[in-house]
Amino acid sequence: MAIPDSRETIIDYALRTLGHPVITINVDYQQCEDRLDEALEFFVERHFDGVEKAFFRYQLTAEDIENKYIDVSNIGPVNGPGGDGPNGNDIVTVVKIFQFGNFANVDMFDLKYQLALVDYFGVNTSVGNGHSMGLASYDSTKRYIKLIEDFFQPEKALNFSKVTGRIKIDGDMSVMQPGDYIIIQAYASLDPEQYTKIYNDRLLKKYLVALIKRQWGANMAKYDGVQLPGGITMKGSQIYQEAMTEIAQIENELIQSHELPIDFYVG
């Protein structure tokens, strides 16, 4: 069996599964392309192998601060300018934003300040009277720092919509300056043309077969009851109903067994 590794090969696989070329599958190739796009869209939304966690580095502009949102089309690839990794247009959902300021900035919880504190309250470093509690002291200090940070500089709430392509930051953005860097934690869709193993996913193949079968049934439903030479009767609506049942079962399996778990907010 040829392993599907492109749009053409997975469509050919689906048509062969339905009986081609032994029987005629009354579906136009463009319709097969449309059903594949539909299958890939659902795969990205519901299957953990359709996305990956990514951290995007982005430099704020004066326009971003004034608008209070970031246009994802301006976000470059995760592996730097010119890289082949996911970019802002591939973002499916945004989890949170990390802000890193300068050491001399009013933001006392930037990355350099945190590193300085970690060094000062090191695991094996004695403080004050020369007594060190090792990991217990280090852990309690880190928890205290995090408590102060959450109190004086709570995490910024955000909203993201794939339709608008904008990451809206709720809160006072005047503390941010043009040129500041932020890190955007998000989930980005994977390009099947780059990661061709997606085309050989078991559920994606089954789902595409069911979608093309539904299209086949829809195309033939208008000829229901028509008798062909040899006594064969057209039953397009039956093919359609069988496909709808299969689609429901596959979608339920994807959601129940292959969807990423929901992130819960506690507070």
Backbone as JSON, one array per atom type, in Angstrom:
{
  "sequence": "MAIPDSRETIIDYALRTLGHPVITINVDYQQCEDRLDEALEFFVERHFDGVEKAFFRYQLTAEDIENKYIDVSNIGPVNGPGGDGPNGNDIVTVVKIFQFGNFANVDMFDLKYQLALVDYFGVNTSVGNGHSMGLASYDSTKRYIKLIEDFFQPEKALNFSKVTGRIKIDGDMSVMQPGDYIIIQAYASLDPEQYTKIYNDRLLKKYLVALIKRQWGANMAKYDGVQLPGGITMKGSQIYQEAMTEIAQIENELIQSHELPIDFYVG",
  "N": [[0.84, -1.2, 0.0], [0.59, 2.15, -0.92], [1.91, 4.84, 0.9], [0.15, 7.66, 1.89], [1.35, 10.88, 1.2], [0.91, 13.4, 0.32], [-1.41, 15.85, -1.03], [-2.56, 14.83, -3.35], [-2.03, 12.04, -3.21], [-3.4, 11.23, -0.89], [-6.03, 11.78, -1.56], [-6.33, 10.02, -3.72], [-6.03, 7.65, -2.29], [-8.37, 7.72, -0.7], [-10.38, 7.56, -2.68], [-9.83, 5.05, -3.76], [-10.41, 3.49, -1.54], [-13.14, 3.75, -1.46], [-13.85, 2.29, -3.63], [-12.98, 2.86, -6.23], [-10.79, 1.92, -8.92], [-12.74, 0.1, -9.6], [-15.47, 0.52, -9.34], [-17.48, 3.33, -10.34], [-16.91, 6.41, -8.88], [-18.9, 8.98, -8.31], [-17.86, 11.77, -8.06], [-16.53, 14.95, -8.4], [-13.1, 15.96, -8.97], [-12.35, 18.43, -7.89], [-14.25, 18.7, -5.92], [-13.34, 16.72, -4.2], [-10.96, 17.92, -3.4], [-12.0, 20.08, -1.96], [-13.26, 18.71, 0.15], [-11.04, 17.6, 1.36], [-9.75, 19.91, 2.33], [-11.65, 20.61, 4.21], [-11.46, 18.42, 5.95], [-8.81, 18.67, 6.88], [-8.99, 21.1, 8.22], [-10.7, 20.46, 10.37], [-9.1, 18.56, 11.56], [-6.93, 20.08, 12.49], [-8.24, 21.64, 14.38], [-9.11, 19.77, 16.28], [-7.35, 17.62, 16.73], [-4.45, 16.6, 18.49], [-2.09, 16.27, 17.1], [-2.26, 18.02, 15.07], [-1.47, 20.53, 15.74], [1.07, 22.54, 17.39], [2.76, 23.53, 20.39], [4.0, 26.8, 20.64], [6.4, 29.45, 20.98], [6.42, 32.75, 20.38], [8.54, 35.42, 19.61], [8.15, 38.85, 19.86], [8.48, 42.24, 18.88], [7.29, 45.14, 20.24], [5.46, 47.85, 18.72], [4.86, 51.41, 18.3], [2.37, 51.71, 17.19], [1.09, 49.33, 17.9], [0.84, 49.66, 20.68], [-0.78, 51.91, 20.8], [-3.09, 50.99, 19.51], [-3.8, 48.9, 21.14], [-3.73, 46.27, 20.49], [-2.31, 43.4, 18.79], [-1.44, 42.64, 15.54], [-1.54, 39.53, 14.14], [-0.43, 38.91, 11.71], [1.88, 40.29, 11.56], [3.7, 38.93, 13.03], [6.62, 37.09, 13.07], [8.28, 33.98, 11.99], [8.72, 31.27, 14.39], [11.31, 30.38, 14.59], [12.93, 32.52, 13.96], [13.63, 35.35, 11.71], [13.08, 34.62, 8.3], [12.94, 31.95, 8.81], [11.58, 28.57, 8.67], [9.57, 27.8, 10.32], [6.34, 27.77, 12.12], [4.38, 30.76, 11.74], [2.86, 33.94, 12.65], [0.42, 33.88, 11.26], [-0.3, 31.25, 11.43], [-1.26, 30.81, 13.93], [-3.48, 29.3, 16.15], [-4.67, 29.42, 18.67], [-4.18, 31.57, 21.5], [-2.31, 31.43, 24.45], [-0.96, 32.82, 26.63], [0.84, 35.87, 27.49], [4.18, 36.84, 27.89], [6.08, 39.35, 29.39], [9.14, 41.07, 29.05], [11.27, 43.32, 30.49], [13.74, 45.97, 30.88], [16.69, 45.8, 32.99], [17.02, 48.08, 34.52], [14.55, 49.15, 34.45], [11.21, 50.18, 35.52], [9.84, 47.93, 35.82], [10.23, 45.48, 37.91], [10.21, 42.79, 37.71], [11.4, 41.61, 35.56], [13.23, 39.47, 33.25], [16.08, 39.54, 33.73], [16.23, 40.52, 36.32], [14.98, 38.51, 37.74], [16.82, 36.44, 37.33], [18.99, 37.45, 38.7], [18.05, 37.38, 41.33], [17.71, 34.65, 41.66], [20.35, 33.86, 41.57], [21.33, 35.14, 43.87], [19.83, 34.03, 45.94], [20.75, 31.37, 45.88], [20.85, 27.76, 45.73], [22.89, 26.62, 47.29], [23.94, 28.76, 48.63], [24.86, 30.75, 51.35], [23.1, 33.02, 53.48], [22.82, 36.07, 55.3], [23.2, 35.12, 58.5], [24.81, 33.12, 57.73], [23.54, 30.75, 57.51], [22.05, 28.18, 55.65], [19.19, 26.85, 54.11], [19.05, 25.28, 51.96], [17.27, 23.69, 49.36], [14.72, 24.15, 50.42], [14.77, 26.81, 51.37], [15.29, 28.1, 48.95], [12.98, 27.43, 47.48], [10.9, 28.59, 49.01], [11.61, 31.28, 48.81], [11.33, 31.76, 46.04], [8.58, 31.34, 45.79], [7.63, 33.45, 47.31], [8.53, 35.66, 45.86], [7.05, 35.27, 43.54], [4.49, 35.66, 44.56], [4.54, 38.4, 45.24], [4.91, 39.46, 42.7], [2.52, 38.67, 41.4], [0.77, 40.19, 42.86], [1.45, 42.95, 42.54], [1.89, 43.17, 39.83], [-0.15, 41.85, 38.02], [-0.93, 39.13, 35.79], [-1.48, 39.96, 32.41], [-4.65, 40.14, 30.93], [-5.98, 38.74, 27.93], [-7.39, 38.68, 24.62], [-8.16, 36.72, 21.79], [-8.89, 36.34, 18.37], [-9.38, 34.28, 15.62], [-10.66, 35.17, 13.4], [-10.46, 37.99, 13.21], [-7.73, 38.13, 13.49], [-6.29, 39.32, 15.53], [-4.54, 40.01, 18.54], [-5.77, 41.06, 21.4], [-4.91, 43.07, 24.09], [-5.89, 43.39, 27.34], [-6.03, 46.02, 29.63], [-3.73, 48.44, 31.09], [-1.62, 49.67, 28.78], [0.24, 51.59, 28.72], [2.49, 51.34, 30.22], [4.16, 49.9, 28.71], [6.7, 50.15, 26.23], [7.57, 51.32, 22.93], [9.53, 49.06, 21.13], [9.98, 47.32, 23.19], [10.17, 43.86, 24.07], [8.0, 41.05, 23.82], [6.89, 37.79, 24.75], [4.94, 35.48, 23.14], [2.9, 32.93, 24.0], [1.53, 30.28, 22.33], [-0.66, 28.13, 20.38], [0.06, 26.68, 17.33], [-0.89, 25.9, 13.99], [0.16, 23.07, 12.04], [1.87, 22.8, 8.97], [0.77, 20.71, 6.49], [2.06, 20.27, 4.08], [4.68, 20.6, 4.67], [5.08, 18.94, 6.86], [4.6, 16.02, 6.08], [3.71, 13.61, 7.14], [1.3, 13.98, 8.3], [-0.66, 13.49, 6.42], [-0.83, 10.77, 6.45], [-2.12, 10.07, 8.72], [-4.2, 8.02, 10.67], [-6.91, 8.61, 11.45], [-7.41, 10.93, 10.0], [-7.37, 9.98, 7.38], [-9.56, 8.2, 7.45], [-11.58, 10.03, 7.99], [-11.55, 11.7, 5.74], [-12.29, 9.85, 3.76], [-14.93, 9.33, 4.59], [-16.05, 11.89, 4.27], [-15.84, 12.33, 1.5], [-17.43, 10.23, 0.68], [-19.88, 11.11, 1.66], [-20.22, 13.34, -0.01], [-20.41, 12.02, -2.45], [-22.81, 10.62, -2.06], [-24.56, 12.82, -1.83], [-24.35, 13.9, -4.37], [-25.53, 11.87, -5.89], [-28.07, 11.65, -4.89], [-30.21, 12.89, -6.16], [-30.9, 11.16, -8.11], [-32.25, 9.12, -6.94], [-33.95, 6.04, -6.82], [-33.97, 5.7, -9.54], [-33.78, 3.33, -12.1], [-31.25, 1.37, -13.42], [-29.87, -0.18, -16.43], [-29.96, -3.7, -16.2], [-31.18, -3.94, -13.82], [-30.26, -2.53, -11.62], [-30.7, -0.28, -8.96], [-30.55, 3.15, -8.17], [-29.29, 4.5, -5.15], [-28.65, 6.98, -3.73], [-29.27, 8.51, -1.45], [-29.09, 6.66, 0.62], [-26.35, 6.08, 0.66], [-25.5, 8.58, 1.45], [-26.6, 8.83, 4.06], [-25.29, 6.72, 5.37], [-22.68, 7.71, 5.27], [-22.93, 10.01, 6.86], [-23.37, 8.9, 9.37], [-20.91, 7.59, 9.77], [-19.19, 9.81, 9.77], [-20.01, 11.18, 12.09], [-19.26, 9.32, 14.05], [-16.45, 9.25, 13.72], [-15.75, 11.92, 14.26], [-16.55, 12.08, 16.92], [-14.75, 10.26, 18.08], [-12.35, 11.61, 17.6], [-12.69, 13.93, 19.16], [-13.07, 12.88, 21.74], [-10.79, 11.3, 22.24], [-8.46, 12.36, 21.08], [-8.21, 15.09, 21.29], [-6.66, 18.05, 22.54], [-6.31, 18.57, 26.09], [-8.43, 20.71, 28.05], [-7.36, 23.9, 29.19], [-7.45, 24.91, 32.48], [-8.52, 27.72, 34.4], [-7.53, 28.98, 37.46], [-8.43, 30.77, 40.25]],
  "CA": [[0.0, 0.0, 0.0], [1.33, 3.41, -0.97], [1.64, 5.69, 2.06], [-0.18, 9.01, 1.46], [2.28, 11.9, 1.67], [0.58, 14.64, -0.37], [-2.85, 16.02, -1.27], [-2.97, 13.93, -4.43], [-2.0, 10.64, -2.8], [-4.44, 10.92, 0.1], [-7.3, 11.74, -2.3], [-6.33, 8.74, -4.44], [-6.27, 6.6, -1.28], [-9.78, 7.77, -0.31], [-11.18, 7.07, -3.79], [-9.64, 3.59, -3.85], [-11.13, 2.89, -0.42], [-14.56, 3.75, -1.81], [-14.1, 1.33, -4.7], [-12.37, 3.24, -7.51], [-11.5, 2.14, -10.19], [-13.66, -1.0, -9.88], [-16.76, 1.18, -9.57], [-17.35, 4.76, -10.6], [-17.24, 7.31, -7.77], [-19.4, 10.17, -8.99], [-17.43, 12.97, -7.33], [-15.53, 15.72, -9.13], [-11.84, 16.06, -8.23], [-12.38, 19.67, -7.12], [-15.03, 18.41, -4.71], [-12.43, 15.98, -3.32], [-10.05, 18.93, -2.84], [-12.76, 20.82, -0.94], [-13.47, 17.84, 1.31], [-9.75, 17.48, 2.04], [-9.57, 21.14, 3.1], [-12.57, 20.5, 5.35], [-10.9, 17.42, 6.87], [-7.61, 19.24, 7.5], [-9.43, 22.14, 9.15], [-11.19, 19.79, 11.58], [-7.94, 17.89, 12.15], [-6.18, 21.09, 13.22], [-9.04, 22.1, 15.51], [-9.45, 18.74, 17.26], [-6.33, 16.58, 16.92], [-3.24, 17.17, 19.08], [-1.01, 16.22, 16.12], [-2.46, 19.06, 14.06], [-0.91, 21.79, 16.23], [2.18, 22.43, 18.32], [2.95, 24.7, 21.25], [5.06, 27.65, 20.09], [6.67, 30.71, 21.67], [6.79, 33.75, 19.38], [9.13, 36.65, 20.1], [7.61, 39.98, 19.09], [8.89, 43.56, 19.35], [6.15, 46.06, 20.18], [5.59, 49.12, 18.01], [4.0, 52.47, 18.83], [1.03, 51.45, 16.69], [0.52, 48.26, 18.73], [0.48, 50.21, 21.99], [-1.91, 52.83, 20.61], [-4.28, 50.21, 19.15], [-4.03, 47.92, 22.2], [-3.79, 44.91, 19.94], [-1.21, 43.0, 17.91], [-1.87, 41.94, 14.34], [-0.71, 38.33, 14.08], [0.28, 38.84, 10.43], [3.18, 40.93, 11.74], [4.55, 38.06, 13.86], [7.46, 36.24, 12.23], [8.41, 32.56, 12.37], [9.24, 31.0, 15.73], [12.75, 30.16, 14.51], [13.63, 33.71, 13.5], [13.34, 35.85, 10.36], [13.52, 33.72, 7.24], [12.81, 30.56, 9.23], [10.49, 27.82, 8.05], [8.64, 27.39, 11.35], [5.05, 28.45, 12.13], [4.39, 32.19, 11.98], [1.65, 34.46, 13.26], [-0.78, 33.47, 10.52], [-0.6, 29.86, 11.77], [-1.73, 30.73, 15.31], [-4.84, 28.81, 16.32], [-5.14, 29.99, 19.93], [-3.13, 32.2, 22.3], [-2.43, 31.04, 25.85], [-0.58, 33.94, 27.49], [1.92, 36.74, 27.02], [5.22, 37.15, 28.85], [6.75, 40.62, 29.1], [10.47, 41.18, 29.6], [11.75, 44.69, 30.4], [15.16, 46.18, 31.13], [17.04, 45.66, 34.41], [16.85, 49.38, 35.19], [13.19, 49.58, 34.22], [10.34, 50.12, 36.69], [9.37, 46.56, 35.91], [11.23, 44.77, 38.71], [10.06, 41.36, 37.55], [11.85, 41.19, 34.25], [14.02, 38.25, 33.23], [17.39, 39.73, 34.34], [16.05, 40.67, 37.76], [14.7, 37.18, 38.27], [18.06, 35.67, 37.33], [19.82, 37.98, 39.78], [17.52, 36.87, 42.59], [18.03, 33.22, 41.73], [21.77, 33.75, 41.89], [21.54, 35.59, 45.24], [19.26, 33.03, 46.83], [21.1, 30.09, 45.3], [20.58, 26.59, 46.55], [24.0, 26.36, 48.21], [24.51, 30.04, 49.07], [24.45, 31.16, 52.7], [22.65, 34.4, 53.54], [22.66, 36.58, 56.65], [24.06, 34.51, 59.52], [25.58, 32.02, 57.17], [22.77, 29.5, 57.56], [21.33, 27.92, 54.41], [18.23, 25.76, 54.2], [19.08, 24.54, 50.7], [16.13, 23.77, 48.46], [13.55, 24.7, 51.12], [14.91, 28.26, 51.33], [15.15, 28.53, 47.56], [11.58, 27.28, 47.08], [10.08, 29.59, 49.7], [11.94, 32.59, 48.24], [10.71, 31.86, 44.72], [7.14, 31.47, 45.96], [7.38, 34.8, 47.81], [8.71, 36.57, 44.72], [5.9, 35.11, 42.64], [3.33, 36.27, 45.22], [4.66, 39.85, 45.07], [4.71, 39.75, 41.28], [1.1, 38.54, 41.09], [0.03, 41.24, 43.56], [1.73, 44.26, 41.98], [1.87, 43.15, 38.37], [-0.88, 40.64, 37.63], [-0.82, 38.73, 34.39], [-2.39, 40.71, 31.55], [-5.66, 39.36, 30.24], [-5.95, 38.95, 26.49], [-8.42, 38.05, 23.79], [-7.67, 36.45, 20.44], [-9.87, 35.82, 17.42], [-8.79, 33.91, 14.33], [-11.36, 35.91, 12.35], [-9.83, 39.32, 13.09], [-6.28, 38.0, 13.48], [-5.75, 40.31, 16.47], [-4.39, 39.69, 19.95], [-6.12, 42.26, 22.16], [-4.39, 43.04, 25.45], [-6.72, 44.17, 28.25], [-5.26, 46.66, 30.69], [-2.95, 49.64, 30.8], [-0.45, 49.38, 27.97], [1.15, 52.74, 28.74], [3.75, 50.93, 30.86], [5.0, 49.31, 27.66], [7.36, 51.12, 25.36], [7.95, 50.8, 21.61], [10.84, 48.41, 21.17], [9.96, 46.25, 24.2], [9.89, 42.53, 23.55], [7.11, 40.18, 24.56], [6.87, 36.41, 24.28], [3.56, 35.03, 22.99], [2.74, 31.48, 24.04], [0.35, 29.97, 21.52], [-0.68, 26.88, 19.62], [0.08, 26.99, 15.9], [-1.18, 24.77, 13.12], [1.28, 22.53, 11.3], [1.66, 22.77, 7.53], [0.91, 19.33, 6.01], [2.99, 20.2, 2.96], [6.01, 20.52, 5.27], [5.08, 17.74, 7.71], [3.74, 15.18, 5.24], [3.17, 12.49, 7.89], [-0.09, 14.28, 8.64], [-1.52, 12.86, 5.42], [-0.94, 9.33, 6.72], [-2.79, 9.85, 10.0], [-5.29, 7.05, 10.52], [-8.23, 9.23, 11.54], [-7.58, 11.88, 8.91], [-7.72, 9.2, 6.19], [-10.93, 7.72, 7.62], [-12.47, 11.18, 7.94], [-11.64, 12.12, 4.34], [-13.1, 8.85, 3.06], [-16.34, 9.55, 4.95], [-16.51, 13.16, 3.69], [-16.02, 12.12, 0.05], [-18.6, 9.37, 0.55], [-21.05, 12.0, 1.83], [-20.34, 14.12, -1.24], [-20.88, 11.07, -3.45], [-24.23, 10.4, -1.81], [-25.28, 14.05, -2.14], [-24.4, 14.04, -5.83], [-26.37, 10.85, -6.49], [-29.4, 11.61, -4.25], [-31.23, 13.36, -7.1], [-31.29, 10.04, -8.98], [-32.81, 8.06, -6.1], [-35.06, 5.27, -7.4], [-33.78, 5.48, -10.97], [-33.32, 1.97, -12.35], [-30.29, 1.28, -14.5], [-29.92, -1.47, -17.12], [-29.51, -4.8, -15.37], [-31.99, -3.97, -12.61], [-29.62, -1.82, -10.51], [-31.43, 0.92, -8.55], [-29.71, 4.17, -7.54], [-29.65, 4.78, -3.75], [-27.72, 8.01, -3.26], [-29.61, 8.95, -0.09], [-28.59, 5.66, 1.54], [-24.91, 6.33, 0.76], [-25.36, 9.83, 2.23], [-26.9, 8.56, 5.47], [-24.19, 5.91, 5.89], [-21.53, 8.61, 5.44], [-23.19, 10.89, 7.99], [-23.15, 8.1, 10.57], [-19.47, 7.39, 9.9], [-18.59, 11.11, 10.12], [-20.32, 11.44, 13.5], [-18.44, 8.41, 14.87], [-15.05, 9.68, 13.64], [-15.62, 13.2, 14.97], [-16.64, 11.79, 18.35], [-13.48, 9.65, 18.49], [-11.33, 12.67, 17.62], [-12.93, 14.83, 20.29], [-12.95, 12.16, 23.0], [-9.51, 10.62, 22.44], [-7.3, 12.99, 20.46], [-8.22, 16.54, 21.46], [-5.86, 18.54, 23.65], [-7.13, 18.87, 27.27], [-8.75, 22.12, 28.28], [-6.59, 24.57, 30.24], [-8.37, 25.49, 33.47], [-8.06, 28.89, 35.12], [-7.79, 28.9, 38.89], [-8.19, 32.07, 40.89]],
  "C": [[0.87, 1.24, 0.0], [0.92, 4.28, 0.2], [1.33, 7.1, 1.58], [0.79, 10.03, 2.05], [2.07, 13.23, 0.95], [-0.93, 14.71, -0.56], [-3.33, 15.0, -2.31], [-3.04, 12.47, -3.95], [-3.06, 10.3, -1.77], [-5.82, 10.91, -0.55], [-7.41, 10.44, -3.08], [-6.63, 7.59, -3.49], [-7.76, 6.56, -0.93], [-10.68, 7.21, -1.42], [-11.04, 5.56, -3.95], [-10.39, 2.88, -2.73], [-12.62, 2.79, -0.72], [-14.87, 2.83, -2.99], [-13.53, 1.66, -6.05], [-11.09, 2.43, -7.72], [-12.48, 1.03, -10.54], [-15.06, -0.46, -10.15], [-16.51, 2.67, -9.76], [-17.8, 5.56, -9.38], [-17.62, 8.65, -8.39], [-19.14, 11.43, -8.18], [-16.36, 13.66, -8.17], [-14.26, 15.88, -8.29], [-11.79, 17.34, -7.39], [-13.19, 19.51, -5.85], [-14.18, 17.63, -3.71], [-11.45, 16.95, -2.65], [-10.75, 19.71, -1.72], [-12.96, 19.99, 0.32], [-12.16, 17.62, 2.07], [-9.46, 18.73, 2.86], [-10.44, 21.11, 4.36], [-12.01, 19.54, 6.4], [-9.68, 17.97, 7.6], [-7.97, 20.31, 8.52], [-9.91, 21.52, 10.46], [-10.04, 19.1, 12.31], [-7.13, 18.87, 12.99], [-6.93, 21.52, 14.48], [-9.14, 21.06, 16.62], [-8.36, 17.73, 17.56], [-5.04, 17.21, 17.44], [-2.06, 17.13, 18.11], [-1.16, 17.27, 15.03], [-1.88, 20.4, 14.45], [0.31, 21.5, 17.09], [2.27, 23.69, 19.15], [4.15, 25.5, 20.73], [5.18, 28.92, 20.91], [7.2, 31.71, 20.64], [7.38, 34.97, 20.07], [8.65, 37.8, 19.22], [8.04, 41.3, 19.73], [7.73, 44.54, 19.14], [6.48, 47.32, 19.39], [4.67, 50.14, 18.65], [2.55, 52.24, 18.39], [0.34, 50.36, 17.51], [0.02, 48.81, 20.06], [-0.72, 51.13, 21.88], [-3.2, 52.05, 20.33], [-4.72, 49.25, 20.25], [-4.29, 46.53, 21.64], [-2.6, 44.68, 19.03], [-1.79, 42.23, 16.74], [-0.96, 40.74, 14.13], [0.04, 38.21, 12.76], [1.65, 39.49, 10.5], [4.16, 40.08, 12.55], [5.3, 37.09, 12.96], [7.54, 34.82, 12.72], [9.04, 32.39, 13.75], [10.76, 30.82, 15.72], [13.49, 31.31, 13.85], [13.27, 34.11, 12.08], [13.91, 34.91, 9.29], [13.4, 32.26, 7.58], [11.61, 29.89, 8.58], [9.48, 27.31, 9.07], [7.31, 28.13, 11.26], [5.22, 29.96, 12.38], [3.04, 32.64, 12.54], [0.37, 34.04, 12.58], [-1.19, 32.03, 10.83], [-1.17, 29.71, 13.18], [-3.2, 30.31, 15.34], [-5.45, 29.39, 17.6], [-3.94, 30.54, 20.69], [-3.37, 31.88, 23.76], [-2.13, 32.21, 26.78], [0.54, 34.74, 26.85], [2.88, 36.99, 28.16], [5.89, 38.46, 28.43], [8.1, 40.66, 29.78], [10.96, 42.62, 29.39], [13.25, 44.76, 30.57], [15.43, 46.1, 32.63], [16.81, 46.95, 35.16], [15.43, 49.9, 35.08], [12.4, 49.52, 35.53], [9.79, 48.71, 36.86], [10.43, 45.73, 36.62], [11.15, 43.26, 38.54], [10.45, 40.9, 36.15], [12.81, 40.02, 34.38], [15.35, 38.42, 33.96], [17.27, 39.85, 35.86], [15.77, 39.32, 38.41], [15.98, 36.35, 38.35], [18.99, 36.14, 38.45], [19.36, 37.44, 41.14], [17.83, 35.39, 42.76], [19.48, 33.03, 42.11], [22.02, 34.11, 43.35], [21.02, 34.56, 46.23], [19.51, 31.64, 46.26], [20.9, 28.95, 46.27], [21.64, 26.39, 47.62], [24.65, 27.64, 48.74], [23.98, 30.38, 50.45], [24.1, 32.63, 52.69], [22.53, 34.8, 55.01], [23.68, 35.99, 57.6], [24.85, 33.31, 59.01], [24.84, 30.69, 57.18], [21.99, 29.35, 56.25], [20.42, 26.72, 54.59], [18.13, 25.0, 52.87], [17.84, 24.76, 49.86], [14.9, 24.39, 49.13], [13.59, 26.22, 51.1], [14.71, 28.8, 49.92], [13.69, 28.49, 47.13], [10.71, 28.34, 47.72], [10.34, 30.99, 49.15], [11.28, 32.78, 46.89], [9.2, 32.03, 44.83], [6.79, 32.89, 46.43], [7.5, 35.82, 46.69], [7.52, 36.49, 43.78], [4.65, 35.73, 43.23], [3.36, 37.78, 45.04], [4.38, 40.24, 43.63], [3.23, 39.7, 40.92], [0.28, 39.66, 41.72], [0.21, 42.59, 42.87], [1.67, 44.3, 40.46], [1.17, 41.88, 37.9], [-0.74, 40.37, 36.13], [-1.88, 39.44, 33.56], [-3.36, 39.76, 30.86], [-5.61, 39.69, 28.75], [-7.1, 38.24, 25.83], [-7.84, 37.86, 22.39], [-8.79, 35.86, 19.6], [-9.16, 35.5, 16.11], [-9.43, 34.7, 13.19], [-10.71, 37.27, 12.12], [-8.32, 39.23, 12.98], [-5.61, 38.97, 14.43], [-5.66, 39.73, 17.88], [-4.63, 40.97, 20.73], [-5.67, 42.1, 23.6], [-5.24, 43.95, 26.32], [-5.85, 44.75, 29.36], [-4.48, 47.85, 30.18], [-1.68, 49.26, 30.03], [0.54, 50.54, 27.94], [2.47, 52.4, 29.41], [4.69, 50.28, 29.86], [5.55, 50.41, 26.76], [7.63, 50.51, 24.0], [9.36, 50.23, 21.66], [10.92, 47.32, 22.22], [9.61, 44.92, 23.52], [8.89, 41.81, 24.45], [7.23, 38.78, 23.95], [5.41, 35.95, 24.28], [3.54, 33.5, 22.98], [1.43, 31.12, 23.34], [0.43, 28.55, 20.98], [-0.82, 27.24, 18.15], [-0.18, 25.74, 15.09], [0.07, 24.36, 12.35], [0.92, 22.44, 9.81], [1.84, 21.34, 7.02], [1.85, 19.18, 4.83], [4.43, 20.11, 3.45], [6.15, 19.26, 6.12], [4.11, 16.73, 7.08], [3.19, 13.96, 5.96], [1.73, 12.72, 8.31], [-1.04, 13.57, 7.68], [-1.71, 11.37, 5.68], [-1.58, 9.06, 8.07], [-4.03, 8.99, 9.8], [-6.66, 7.72, 10.5], [-8.46, 10.25, 10.43], [-7.99, 11.14, 7.63], [-9.17, 8.71, 6.28], [-11.93, 8.87, 7.46], [-12.64, 11.66, 6.5], [-12.48, 11.14, 3.54], [-14.58, 9.08, 3.33], [-16.87, 10.84, 4.32], [-16.74, 13.02, 2.18], [-17.22, 11.22, -0.19], [-19.89, 10.18, 0.72], [-21.3, 12.82, 0.58], [-20.89, 13.25, -2.38], [-22.39, 10.85, -3.29], [-25.07, 11.62, -2.15], [-25.41, 14.24, -3.64], [-25.41, 13.08, -6.46], [-27.8, 10.86, -5.94], [-30.5, 12.03, -5.21], [-31.71, 12.24, -8.03], [-31.86, 8.87, -8.18], [-33.99, 7.37, -6.81], [-34.93, 5.02, -8.88], [-33.17, 4.1, -11.19], [-32.43, 1.94, -13.59], [-30.45, -0.06, -15.22], [-29.31, -2.58, -16.25], [-30.24, -4.87, -14.05], [-31.38, -3.26, -11.42], [-30.39, -0.53, -10.23], [-30.51, 1.88, -7.81], [-30.22, 4.46, -6.12], [-28.66, 5.78, -3.16], [-27.99, 8.44, -1.83], [-29.11, 7.95, 0.95], [-27.09, 5.82, 1.74], [-24.66, 7.57, 1.63], [-25.57, 9.57, 3.71], [-25.8, 7.71, 6.1], [-22.97, 6.79, 6.17], [-21.72, 9.51, 6.65], [-22.97, 10.15, 9.31], [-21.66, 7.9, 10.83], [-18.77, 8.68, 10.33], [-18.81, 11.41, 11.6], [-19.46, 10.57, 14.41], [-16.98, 8.85, 14.89], [-14.84, 10.97, 14.41], [-15.69, 12.97, 16.48], [-15.34, 11.16, 18.86], [-12.37, 10.7, 18.57], [-11.47, 13.54, 18.85], [-12.65, 14.14, 21.63], [-11.53, 11.67, 23.28], [-8.29, 11.38, 21.95], [-7.26, 14.51, 20.59], [-7.36, 16.92, 22.66], [-6.75, 18.85, 24.85], [-7.32, 20.37, 27.44], [-7.87, 22.67, 29.4], [-7.58, 25.24, 31.2], [-7.71, 26.71, 34.12], [-8.46, 28.78, 36.58], [-7.49, 30.25, 39.52], [-9.47, 32.76, 41.23]]
}
